[in-house]
mmCIF file of C-alpha atoms in Angstrom:
data_model
loop_
_atom_site.group_PDB
_atom_site.id
_atom_site.type_symbol
_atom_site.label_atom_id
_atom_site.label_comp_id
_atom_site.label_asym_id
_atom_site.label_seq_id
_atom_site.Cartn_x
_atom_site.Cartn_y
_atom_site.Cartn_z
ATOM 1 C CA MET A 1 22.733 28.433 -9.794
ATOM 2 C CA ILE A 2 21.584 25.283 -11.598
ATOM 3 C CA LYS A 3 23.565 23.066 -9.239
ATOM 4 C CA SER A 4 22.049 24.788 -6.222
ATOM 5 C CA ARG A 5 18.537 24.222 -7.490
ATOM 6 C CA LEU A 6 19.222 20.578 -8.215
ATOM 7 C CA PHE A 7 20.627 20.099 -4.733
ATOM 8 C CA LEU A 8 17.466 21.510 -3.210
ATOM 9 C CA LEU A 9 15.126 19.319 -5.260
ATOM 10 C CA PRO A 10 15.171 16.277 -2.923
ATOM 11 C CA LEU A 11 14.475 18.588 0.017
ATOM 12 C CA ALA A 12 11.548 20.091 -1.812
ATOM 13 C CA ALA A 13 10.261 16.606 -2.538
ATOM 14 C CA CYS A 14 10.263 15.784 1.153
ATOM 15 C CA ALA A 15 8.100 18.802 1.812
ATOM 16 C CA VAL A 16 5.164 17.393 -0.157
ATOM 17 C CA LEU A 17 4.934 14.041 1.547
ATOM 18 C CA THR A 18 1.929 15.136 3.590
ATOM 19 C CA SER A 19 -1.117 16.977 2.391
ATOM 20 C CA CYS A 20 -0.850 19.779 4.913
ATOM 21 C CA PHE A 21 2.795 20.910 4.888
ATOM 22 C CA LYS A 22 3.856 24.416 3.951
ATOM 23 C CA ASP A 23 7.506 25.270 3.358
ATOM 24 C CA GLU A 24 7.354 28.739 4.911
ATOM 25 C CA GLU A 25 5.755 27.703 8.215
ATOM 26 C CA PRO A 26 7.562 24.951 10.175
ATOM 27 C CA ASN A 27 4.604 24.245 12.494
ATOM 28 C CA ALA A 28 1.943 23.815 9.818
ATOM 29 C CA GLU A 29 1.588 20.019 9.876
ATOM 30 C CA CYS A 30 -1.711 18.473 10.953
ATOM 31 C CA ASP A 31 -1.347 14.684 10.853
ATOM 32 C CA ILE A 32 -2.177 11.777 13.123
ATOM 33 C CA GLN A 33 1.041 9.769 13.348
ATOM 34 C CA LYS A 34 -0.110 6.983 15.651
ATOM 35 C CA ALA A 35 -3.432 5.838 17.092
ATOM 36 C CA PHE A 36 -3.701 3.513 20.077
ATOM 37 C CA VAL A 37 -6.021 2.201 22.786
ATOM 38 C CA HIS A 38 -5.246 1.239 26.376
ATOM 39 C CA MET A 39 -7.251 -1.512 28.079
ATOM 40 C CA ASP A 40 -6.766 -4.045 30.863
ATOM 41 C CA LYS A 41 -7.329 -7.138 28.683
ATOM 42 C CA PRO A 42 -6.555 -6.328 25.051
ATOM 43 C CA GLU A 43 -6.671 -10.030 24.196
ATOM 44 C CA ASP A 44 -10.451 -9.927 24.760
ATOM 45 C CA VAL A 45 -10.864 -7.542 21.803
ATOM 46 C CA PHE A 46 -7.787 -7.896 19.598
ATOM 47 C CA ALA A 47 -6.266 -10.974 17.995
ATOM 48 C CA GLN A 48 -2.795 -9.644 18.804
ATOM 49 C CA LYS A 49 -1.698 -7.108 21.419
ATOM 50 C CA SER A 50 0.138 -5.175 18.731
ATOM 51 C CA ASP A 51 -3.223 -4.505 17.032
ATOM 52 C CA THR A 52 -3.936 -1.929 19.748
ATOM 53 C CA LEU A 53 -1.483 0.389 17.956
ATOM 54 C CA VAL A 54 -1.925 1.736 14.415
ATOM 55 C CA ASP A 55 0.889 3.520 12.579
ATOM 56 C CA VAL A 56 -0.931 6.038 10.403
ATOM 57 C CA ARG A 57 0.611 6.665 6.988
ATOM 58 C CA SER A 58 0.881 10.221 5.761
ATOM 59 C CA ASN A 59 -1.288 9.586 2.700
ATOM 60 C CA VAL A 60 -4.340 7.957 4.345
ATOM 61 C CA SER A 61 -7.267 9.418 6.241
ATOM 62 C CA ASP A 62 -8.942 6.206 7.474
ATOM 63 C CA VAL A 63 -7.628 4.844 10.774
ATOM 64 C CA VAL A 64 -8.787 1.257 11.320
ATOM 65 C CA PHE A 65 -8.313 -0.915 14.415
ATOM 66 C CA TYR A 66 -8.787 -4.584 13.489
ATOM 67 C CA ILE A 67 -10.679 -6.648 16.070
ATOM 68 C CA LYS A 68 -11.941 -10.189 16.637
ATOM 69 C CA PRO A 69 -15.529 -11.094 15.660
ATOM 70 C CA GLY A 70 -18.290 -10.610 18.239
ATOM 71 C CA VAL A 71 -16.402 -8.370 20.680
ATOM 72 C CA ASP A 72 -17.762 -5.314 22.499
ATOM 73 C CA VAL A 73 -16.433 -2.000 21.185
ATOM 74 C CA SER A 74 -19.247 0.182 22.502
ATOM 75 C CA LYS A 75 -16.953 2.030 24.907
ATOM 76 C CA MET A 76 -13.629 2.605 23.200
ATOM 77 C CA ALA A 77 -11.424 5.645 23.779
ATOM 78 C CA PRO A 78 -8.730 5.866 21.101
ATOM 79 C CA GLN A 79 -5.761 8.137 21.724
ATOM 80 C CA PHE A 80 -3.550 9.843 19.181
ATOM 81 C CA GLU A 81 0.020 10.975 18.661
ATOM 82 C CA LEU A 82 -0.008 14.091 16.466
ATOM 83 C CA THR A 83 2.557 16.106 14.594
ATOM 84 C CA PRO A 84 4.181 18.713 16.911
ATOM 85 C CA GLY A 85 1.879 21.517 18.029
ATOM 86 C CA ALA A 86 -1.254 20.092 16.371
ATOM 87 C CA THR A 87 -4.566 19.674 18.206
ATOM 88 C CA ILE A 88 -7.431 17.233 17.659
ATOM 89 C CA TYR A 89 -11.215 17.368 18.078
ATOM 90 C CA PRO A 90 -12.848 15.414 19.636
ATOM 91 C CA GLU A 91 -10.080 15.225 22.196
ATOM 92 C CA SER A 92 -7.743 12.271 22.338
ATOM 93 C CA GLY A 93 -9.074 9.689 24.804
ATOM 94 C CA THR A 94 -12.754 10.584 24.354
ATOM 95 C CA GLU A 95 -15.004 7.525 24.654
ATOM 96 C CA PHE A 96 -17.296 6.551 21.763
ATOM 97 C CA ASP A 97 -19.510 3.665 20.645
ATOM 98 C CA PHE A 98 -17.805 1.988 17.672
ATOM 99 C CA SER A 99 -20.286 -0.912 17.401
ATOM 100 C CA ASP A 100 -21.403 -2.102 13.941
ATOM 101 C CA GLU A 101 -18.262 -0.590 12.382
ATOM 102 C CA LYS A 102 -19.376 2.950 13.142
ATOM 103 C CA LYS A 103 -16.926 5.650 12.140
ATOM 104 C CA VAL A 104 -16.033 8.638 14.282
ATOM 105 C CA GLN A 105 -14.701 11.709 12.525
ATOM 106 C CA TYR A 106 -11.760 13.603 14.022
ATOM 107 C CA THR A 107 -10.346 16.928 12.848
ATOM 108 C CA VAL A 108 -6.674 17.751 13.339
ATOM 109 C CA THR A 109 -5.651 21.431 13.275
ATOM 110 C CA SER A 110 -2.092 22.601 12.775
ATOM 111 C CA GLU A 111 -0.340 24.741 15.382
ATOM 112 C CA ASP A 112 -0.563 27.843 13.192
ATOM 113 C CA LYS A 113 -4.341 27.212 12.702
ATOM 114 C CA SER A 114 -4.046 27.522 8.922
ATOM 115 C CA TRP A 115 -4.405 23.809 8.108
ATOM 116 C CA LYS A 116 -6.985 21.169 8.985
ATOM 117 C CA ARG A 117 -7.260 17.493 8.165
ATOM 118 C CA THR A 118 -10.132 15.088 8.749
ATOM 119 C CA TYR A 119 -9.738 11.425 9.766
ATOM 120 C CA ASN A 120 -12.298 8.629 10.082
ATOM 121 C CA VAL A 121 -11.603 6.179 12.919
ATOM 122 C CA SER A 122 -13.276 2.764 13.150
ATOM 123 C CA PHE A 123 -12.985 -0.703 14.737
ATOM 124 C CA GLU A 124 -13.527 -3.448 12.163
ATOM 125 C CA ILE A 125 -13.327 -7.211 11.830
ATOM 126 C CA SER A 126 -10.422 -8.177 9.630
ATOM 127 C CA GLU A 127 -11.823 -9.975 6.567
ATOM 128 C CA LEU A 128 -9.470 -9.889 3.605
ATOM 129 C CA PRO A 129 -11.270 -10.721 0.337
ATOM 130 C CA THR A 130 -9.997 -13.570 -1.837
ATOM 131 C CA LYS A 131 -11.214 -12.446 -5.299
ATOM 132 C CA TYR A 132 -9.810 -9.322 -6.937
ATOM 133 C CA ASP A 133 -11.390 -7.944 -10.107
ATOM 134 C CA PHE A 134 -9.934 -4.416 -9.783
ATOM 135 C CA GLU A 135 -13.240 -2.760 -10.639
ATOM 136 C CA ASN A 136 -13.049 -0.565 -7.539
ATOM 137 C CA VAL A 137 -10.598 2.282 -8.030
ATOM 138 C CA GLU A 138 -10.520 5.922 -7.038
ATOM 139 C CA LEU A 139 -8.230 8.925 -7.150
ATOM 140 C CA TYR A 140 -6.143 9.997 -4.195
ATOM 141 C CA TYR A 141 -6.299 13.776 -3.710
ATOM 142 C CA GLU A 142 -3.803 15.996 -1.961
ATOM 143 C CA THR A 143 -3.833 19.679 -1.020
ATOM 144 C CA ASP A 144 -1.329 21.568 -3.133
ATOM 145 C CA PRO A 145 0.954 23.524 -0.755
ATOM 146 C CA LYS A 146 1.103 26.461 -3.189
ATOM 147 C CA ASP A 147 -2.548 27.224 -3.901
ATOM 148 C CA LYS A 148 -4.242 25.155 -1.140
ATOM 149 C CA VAL A 149 -6.495 23.428 -3.686
ATOM 150 C CA LEU A 150 -7.197 19.686 -3.621
ATOM 151 C CA LYS A 151 -5.725 18.048 -6.698
ATOM 152 C CA PRO A 152 -5.863 14.436 -7.948
ATOM 153 C CA LYS A 153 -2.510 12.717 -7.645
ATOM 154 C CA TYR A 154 -2.721 8.996 -8.392
ATOM 155 C CA TYR A 155 -5.028 5.970 -8.390
ATOM 156 C CA ILE A 156 -5.683 3.655 -5.458
ATOM 157 C CA TRP A 157 -7.594 0.364 -5.419
ATOM 158 C CA TYR A 158 -9.927 -1.148 -2.858
ATOM 159 C CA ASP A 159 -12.251 -4.127 -2.462
ATOM 160 C CA LEU A 160 -15.668 -4.382 -0.860
ATOM 161 C CA SER A 161 -16.647 -6.341 2.241
ATOM 162 C CA PRO A 162 -19.872 -8.421 2.228
ATOM 163 C CA ASN A 163 -21.734 -5.403 3.631
ATOM 164 C CA GLY A 164 -20.353 -3.078 0.955
ATOM 165 C CA LYS A 165 -17.656 -1.426 3.059
ATOM 166 C CA LYS A 166 -14.457 -0.280 1.346
ATOM 167 C CA ILE A 167 -11.340 -2.292 2.210
ATOM 168 C CA TYR A 168 -8.131 -0.572 1.131
ATOM 169 C CA ASP A 169 -6.135 -3.768 0.812
ATOM 170 C CA TRP A 170 -4.040 -2.861 -2.260
ATOM 171 C CA ALA A 171 -1.045 -0.542 -2.401
ATOM 172 C CA SER A 172 1.387 0.561 -5.098
ATOM 173 C CA GLY A 173 4.523 2.635 -5.531
ATOM 174 C CA ASN A 174 2.464 5.499 -6.968
ATOM 175 C CA ALA A 175 2.856 7.401 -3.696
ATOM 176 C CA GLY A 176 6.634 7.251 -4.113
ATOM 177 C CA PHE A 177 6.595 8.140 -7.808
ATOM 178 C CA LYS A 178 4.821 11.352 -6.799
ATOM 179 C CA LEU A 179 8.205 12.709 -5.648
ATOM 180 C CA SER A 180 9.370 12.819 -9.261
ATOM 181 C CA ASN A 181 6.002 13.674 -10.772
ATOM 182 C CA TYR A 182 4.300 16.003 -8.303
ATOM 183 C CA ASP A 183 2.449 18.054 -10.919
ATOM 184 C CA GLY A 184 1.883 15.188 -13.363
ATOM 185 C CA LYS A 185 -1.481 13.700 -14.240
ATOM 186 C CA PRO A 186 -2.569 10.437 -12.574
ATOM 187 C CA GLU A 187 -2.640 8.692 -15.969
ATOM 188 C CA ILE A 188 1.156 8.828 -16.338
ATOM 189 C CA TYR A 189 1.899 7.097 -13.021
ATOM 190 C CA PRO A 190 3.364 3.557 -13.114
ATOM 191 C CA THR A 191 0.175 1.825 -11.871
ATOM 192 C CA VAL A 192 -3.116 2.811 -13.517
ATOM 193 C CA PRO A 193 -6.561 1.318 -14.246
ATOM 194 C CA MET A 194 -7.599 0.461 -17.791
ATOM 195 C CA ASP A 195 -11.132 0.222 -19.128
ATOM 196 C CA ASP A 196 -10.572 0.080 -22.874
ATOM 197 C CA GLY A 197 -12.286 -3.186 -23.739
ATOM 198 C CA ASN A 198 -8.934 -4.930 -24.202
ATOM 199 C CA GLY A 199 -9.024 -6.928 -20.991
ATOM 200 C CA PRO A 200 -9.181 -10.732 -20.715
ATOM 201 C CA GLU A 201 -11.699 -12.367 -23.043
ATOM 202 C CA GLY A 202 -12.261 -9.160 -24.975
ATOM 203 C CA GLY A 203 -12.989 -6.992 -21.974
ATOM 204 C CA LYS A 204 -15.548 -9.371 -20.482
ATOM 205 C CA TYR A 205 -14.316 -8.582 -16.975
ATOM 206 C CA GLY A 206 -14.327 -4.779 -17.259
ATOM 207 C CA LYS A 207 -11.368 -2.908 -15.787
ATOM 208 C CA TYR A 208 -7.877 -4.302 -15.438
ATOM 209 C CA VAL A 209 -4.602 -2.917 -14.029
ATOM 210 C CA LYS A 210 -1.645 -1.791 -16.145
ATOM 211 C CA LEU A 211 1.791 -1.681 -14.499
ATOM 212 C CA THR A 212 4.512 0.175 -16.411
ATOM 213 C CA THR A 213 8.181 0.691 -15.559
ATOM 214 C CA SER A 214 8.616 4.474 -15.727
ATOM 215 C CA ASP A 215 11.440 7.011 -15.919
ATOM 216 C CA THR A 216 11.739 9.189 -12.803
ATOM 217 C CA GLY A 217 13.389 12.059 -14.685
ATOM 218 C CA ALA A 218 15.806 14.603 -13.239
ATOM 219 C CA TRP A 219 14.787 13.812 -9.660
ATOM 220 C CA GLY A 220 15.649 10.142 -10.198
ATOM 221 C CA VAL A 221 19.120 11.017 -11.539
ATOM 222 C CA ILE A 222 19.886 13.182 -8.507
ATOM 223 C CA VAL A 223 18.905 10.531 -5.944
ATOM 224 C CA ASN A 224 20.082 7.614 -8.149
ATOM 225 C CA ARG A 225 16.610 6.112 -8.502
ATOM 226 C CA ARG A 226 16.227 6.395 -12.245
ATOM 227 C CA LEU A 227 13.165 4.263 -12.751
ATOM 228 C CA ALA A 228 10.089 3.058 -10.913
ATOM 229 C CA ALA A 229 8.588 -0.319 -11.709
ATOM 230 C CA GLY A 230 4.820 -0.477 -11.903
ATOM 231 C CA ASN A 231 3.749 -2.549 -8.929
ATOM 232 C CA LEU A 232 0.635 -3.561 -7.032
ATOM 233 C CA PHE A 233 0.519 -5.558 -3.814
ATOM 234 C CA ILE A 234 -1.630 -6.394 -0.820
ATOM 235 C CA GLY A 235 -0.256 -4.300 2.016
ATOM 236 C CA VAL A 236 0.839 -0.731 2.613
ATOM 237 C CA PHE A 237 3.195 1.665 0.849
ATOM 238 C CA ASP A 238 4.861 4.162 3.184
ATOM 239 C CA PRO A 239 6.554 6.951 1.174
ATOM 240 C CA LEU A 240 8.539 8.373 4.106
ATOM 241 C CA PRO A 241 11.686 6.178 3.666
ATOM 242 C CA ALA A 242 11.746 6.877 -0.099
ATOM 243 C CA LEU A 243 14.911 8.981 0.052
ATOM 244 C CA THR A 244 16.823 6.827 2.536
ATOM 245 C CA ASN A 245 15.903 3.135 2.323
ATOM 246 C CA THR A 246 13.388 2.593 -0.463
ATOM 247 C CA LEU A 247 12.920 -1.107 0.291
ATOM 248 C CA LEU A 248 11.283 -0.179 3.596
ATOM 249 C CA CYS A 249 8.512 1.683 1.740
ATOM 250 C CA THR A 250 6.817 -1.567 0.752
ATOM 251 C CA ARG A 251 5.100 -3.243 3.709
ATOM 252 C CA PHE A 252 3.755 -6.514 2.386
ATOM 253 C CA GLY A 253 0.764 -8.388 3.761
ATOM 254 C CA LEU A 254 -2.483 -8.123 5.700
ATOM 255 C CA PRO A 255 -3.978 -10.627 8.186
ATOM 256 C CA PHE A 256 -5.517 -13.707 6.560
ATOM 257 C CA SER A 257 -7.404 -16.510 8.304
ATOM 258 C CA LYS A 258 -7.688 -19.106 5.515
ATOM 259 C CA LYS A 259 -5.248 -21.708 4.159
ATOM 260 C CA PRO A 260 -4.450 -20.732 0.547
ATOM 261 C CA LEU A 261 -3.933 -23.472 -2.018
ATOM 262 C CA ARG A 262 -3.454 -21.591 -5.308
ATOM 263 C CA LEU A 263 -3.176 -18.137 -6.833
ATOM 264 C CA THR A 264 -4.969 -17.792 -10.178
ATOM 265 C CA GLY A 265 -5.643 -14.995 -12.647
ATOM 266 C CA TYR A 266 -4.837 -13.422 -16.015
ATOM 267 C CA TYR A 267 -1.775 -11.543 -17.241
ATOM 268 C CA LYS A 268 0.001 -10.292 -20.351
ATOM 269 C CA TYR A 269 3.467 -8.756 -20.599
ATOM 270 C CA LYS A 270 5.602 -6.671 -22.954
ATOM 271 C CA PRO A 271 9.217 -5.878 -21.976
ATOM 272 C CA GLY A 272 10.710 -2.456 -22.616
ATOM 273 C CA GLU A 273 13.379 -2.000 -25.263
ATOM 274 C CA LYS A 274 16.507 -1.349 -23.173
ATOM 275 C CA LEU A 275 17.272 -3.030 -19.866
ATOM 276 C CA GLN A 276 19.345 -0.767 -17.607
ATOM 277 C CA ASP A 277 21.023 -1.051 -14.225
ATOM 278 C CA LYS A 278 20.607 1.260 -11.236
ATOM 279 C CA ASN A 279 23.093 3.725 -12.714
ATOM 280 C CA GLY A 280 21.251 3.922 -16.023
ATOM 281 C CA LYS A 281 23.825 1.870 -17.922
ATOM 282 C CA PRO A 282 22.567 -0.667 -20.514
ATOM 283 C CA ILE A 283 22.643 -4.358 -19.569
ATOM 284 C CA GLU A 284 23.585 -6.112 -22.767
ATOM 285 C CA GLY A 285 22.197 -9.511 -23.721
ATOM 286 C CA LYS A 286 19.289 -9.450 -21.239
ATOM 287 C CA ILE A 287 15.584 -8.641 -21.533
ATOM 288 C CA ASP A 288 13.373 -7.344 -18.754
ATOM 289 C CA ARG A 289 10.936 -9.703 -17.022
ATOM 290 C CA GLY A 290 7.795 -9.228 -14.938
ATOM 291 C CA THR A 291 6.658 -11.227 -11.925
ATOM 292 C CA ILE A 292 3.615 -12.293 -9.897
ATOM 293 C CA TYR A 293 3.722 -14.137 -6.593
ATOM 294 C CA ALA A 294 1.981 -14.558 -3.245
ATOM 295 C CA VAL A 295 3.566 -15.056 0.175
ATOM 296 C CA MET A 296 2.087 -16.079 3.551
ATOM 297 C CA TYR A 297 3.917 -15.589 6.839
ATOM 298 C CA ARG A 298 3.558 -15.495 10.629
ATOM 299 C CA ASN A 299 3.005 -11.856 11.538
ATOM 300 C CA HIS A 300 4.477 -12.028 15.064
ATOM 301 C CA ASP A 301 7.709 -13.473 16.395
ATOM 302 C CA ALA A 302 8.107 -15.759 19.401
ATOM 303 C CA ASN A 303 8.117 -12.753 21.741
ATOM 304 C CA GLY A 304 4.876 -11.341 20.374
ATOM 305 C CA ASN A 305 6.512 -8.553 18.353
ATOM 306 C CA ALA A 306 4.712 -7.619 15.140
ATOM 307 C CA ILE A 307 6.383 -8.561 11.852
ATOM 308 C CA VAL A 308 5.736 -7.030 8.432
ATOM 309 C CA LEU A 309 7.705 -8.120 5.383
ATOM 310 C CA ASN A 310 9.369 -5.429 3.267
ATOM 311 C CA GLY A 311 11.448 -5.235 0.099
ATOM 312 C CA ASN A 312 14.493 -6.608 1.937
ATOM 313 C CA ASP A 313 12.964 -9.921 3.001
ATOM 314 C CA VAL A 314 9.666 -10.488 1.179
ATOM 315 C CA LYS A 315 10.838 -13.916 -0.008
ATOM 316 C CA THR A 316 13.516 -14.719 2.581
ATOM 317 C CA ASN A 317 12.093 -13.893 6.018
ATOM 318 C CA PRO A 318 12.248 -16.978 8.298
ATOM 319 C CA ASN A 319 8.611 -16.437 9.300
ATOM 320 C CA ILE A 320 7.401 -17.252 5.777
ATOM 321 C CA VAL A 321 5.324 -20.453 5.717
ATOM 322 C CA ALA A 322 4.142 -20.601 2.080
ATOM 323 C CA LEU A 323 5.012 -19.151 -1.324
ATOM 324 C CA ALA A 324 3.230 -19.247 -4.694
ATOM 325 C CA ASP A 325 5.637 -17.871 -7.309
ATOM 326 C CA ILE A 326 5.061 -17.666 -11.048
ATOM 327 C CA GLY A 327 8.759 -16.871 -11.519
ATOM 328 C CA GLU A 328 9.957 -14.490 -14.236
ATOM 329 C CA ILE A 329 7.369 -13.574 -16.869
ATOM 330 C CA SER A 330 8.683 -13.200 -20.414
ATOM 331 C CA GLU A 331 6.933 -11.507 -23.336
ATOM 332 C CA THR A 332 3.306 -12.607 -23.500
ATOM 333 C CA PRO A 333 1.428 -10.460 -26.016
ATOM 334 C CA GLU A 334 -2.002 -12.026 -25.442
ATOM 335 C CA TRP A 335 -3.852 -12.540 -22.171
ATOM 336 C CA LYS A 336 -2.864 -15.785 -20.466
ATOM 337 C CA THR A 337 -4.519 -17.586 -17.564
ATOM 338 C CA PHE A 338 -2.313 -18.886 -14.775
ATOM 339 C CA SER A 339 -2.638 -21.038 -11.678
ATOM 340 C CA ILE A 340 0.281 -21.457 -9.271
ATOM 341 C CA ASN A 341 0.239 -23.653 -6.174
ATOM 342 C CA PHE A 342 1.381 -22.555 -2.741
ATOM 343 C CA VAL A 343 4.450 -24.473 -1.616
ATOM 344 C CA TYR A 344 4.482 -24.816 2.183
ATOM 345 C CA SER A 345 7.686 -24.781 4.180
ATOM 346 C CA ALA A 346 5.884 -25.182 7.526
ATOM 347 C CA ASP A 347 2.553 -26.444 8.822
ATOM 348 C CA LEU A 348 -0.091 -23.880 9.735
ATOM 349 C CA ASP A 349 -1.122 -23.546 13.376
ATOM 350 C CA LYS A 350 -4.932 -23.734 13.334
ATOM 351 C CA ALA A 351 -5.388 -21.602 16.464
ATOM 352 C CA LEU A 352 -2.958 -19.007 15.120
ATOM 353 C CA LEU A 353 -4.748 -18.981 11.769
ATOM 354 C CA GLU A 354 -8.114 -18.336 13.419
ATOM 355 C CA SER A 355 -6.672 -15.453 15.457
ATOM 356 C CA ASN A 356 -5.182 -13.621 12.444
ATOM 357 C CA GLY A 357 -1.677 -14.747 13.318
ATOM 358 C CA TYR A 358 -0.745 -15.025 9.637
ATOM 359 C CA SER A 359 -0.593 -12.403 6.913
ATOM 360 C CA ILE A 360 -0.672 -12.785 3.148
ATOM 361 C CA SER A 361 0.368 -10.627 0.214
ATOM 362 C CA VAL A 362 -0.071 -10.884 -3.545
ATOM 363 C CA VAL A 363 2.641 -9.005 -5.457
ATOM 364 C CA CYS A 364 2.779 -7.932 -9.119
ATOM 365 C CA SER A 365 5.641 -5.994 -10.751
ATOM 366 C CA SER A 366 6.482 -4.911 -14.302
ATOM 367 C CA SER A 367 10.230 -5.410 -13.654
ATOM 368 C CA VAL A 368 11.369 -8.378 -11.592
ATOM 369 C CA GLU A 369 14.416 -6.426 -10.335
ATOM 370 C CA GLY A 370 12.521 -3.165 -9.999
ATOM 371 C CA ASP A 371 13.184 -3.038 -6.256
ATOM 372 C CA LYS A 372 16.864 -2.609 -7.193
ATOM 373 C CA PHE A 373 15.953 0.120 -9.743
ATOM 374 C CA GLU A 374 16.907 -2.234 -12.547
ATOM 375 C CA GLY A 375 14.530 -2.622 -15.486
ATOM 376 C CA ALA A 376 13.505 -1.321 -18.865
ATOM 377 C CA VAL A 377 11.453 1.832 -19.207
ATOM 378 C CA GLY A 378 8.203 0.875 -20.902
ATOM 379 C CA SER A 379 8.001 -2.701 -19.602
ATOM 380 C CA THR A 380 4.281 -3.336 -19.113
ATOM 381 C CA LEU A 381 2.511 -6.003 -17.074
ATOM 382 C CA CYS A 382 -1.295 -6.165 -17.182
ATOM 383 C CA VAL A 383 -3.213 -8.207 -14.587
ATOM 384 C CA ASP A 384 -6.839 -8.998 -13.878
ATOM 385 C CA GLU A 385 -9.181 -11.361 -12.034
ATOM 386 C CA LEU A 386 -6.704 -12.551 -9.423
ATOM 387 C CA GLU A 387 -7.991 -15.047 -6.871
ATOM 388 C CA LEU A 388 -6.642 -16.778 -3.790
ATOM 389 C CA VAL A 389 -8.153 -20.276 -3.854
ATOM 390 C CA PHE A 390 -8.264 -21.539 -0.286
ATOM 391 C CA GLU A 391 -8.927 -24.782 1.561
#
């Protein structure tokens, strides 16, 4: 009986990936999977043709089409691909005025009519901030499939545009850790905010981020993913490949139209006591390390196909043009300032830069080999006041 229950645990974990899935009813999903627009000359509105299509993650409710400055979006008719049997209101293809970053609210209803989910759709100019103080953080809520009550799951970070609009530019592996910690409190997730007065310069800068390599418990043993490094990066975390190819969960980078020169900020680090490999066996004679780096790359290939770096190629993809890498961080008990230069392997194309043809990501991790599930439980990296200094 125990073996049977353990075998079913990964399947049960899959069932909670979306906020509107019920085990007993197979047609109870109510998600937008893709959003897209059709137009005769997409290049008049979008920097890249691929920007006309948005893959919508299961754990987000804001669908954003990124556009060029000064374009007309007063008559846009977005269309949607939904989970099987679901319906949407207003109808897919309905025309709306999205000028001035107006949001239009859509409601998706499951085929069995028992579940609804609301999405906000907008067309916005892509302006990635360059200073990150991590003061803006909120809880991500999800509907519990058992009692249908919204419950807080984990923390997510965002920055603010010049007009005060939220930009969800940061992602973490918290959405994946949820598989092993579905009923746990947000405070025990690998990536959490801290506001205890112990930040850089005695808490002068307010909140900071604490990244901790964490044990994934019985679930991690079953799927041979025994730990989760605390991480934070500019980009998107997609939890769907978590049980098959975990490295594809991390989608690094967002469009960036400036030439970065340096990455600066504060950090401190404490390694965990016992470094272990993927199978949970001790690695003798070694101590865990943290890492911080930034990478810039061309986000389309020569044929115009969109490119997003993932855990397989975040430092090796041939489209990478610049890297700022602090290397491996050893024990640093007190806050330390750092400044690392971008090393360019190719010249930037000015026209491509101005049309959002490059993307950038800043990556922080409490275990440098955490993507291979190697690390020490308890390793802790704290970061604050990161900044991309640009030309």
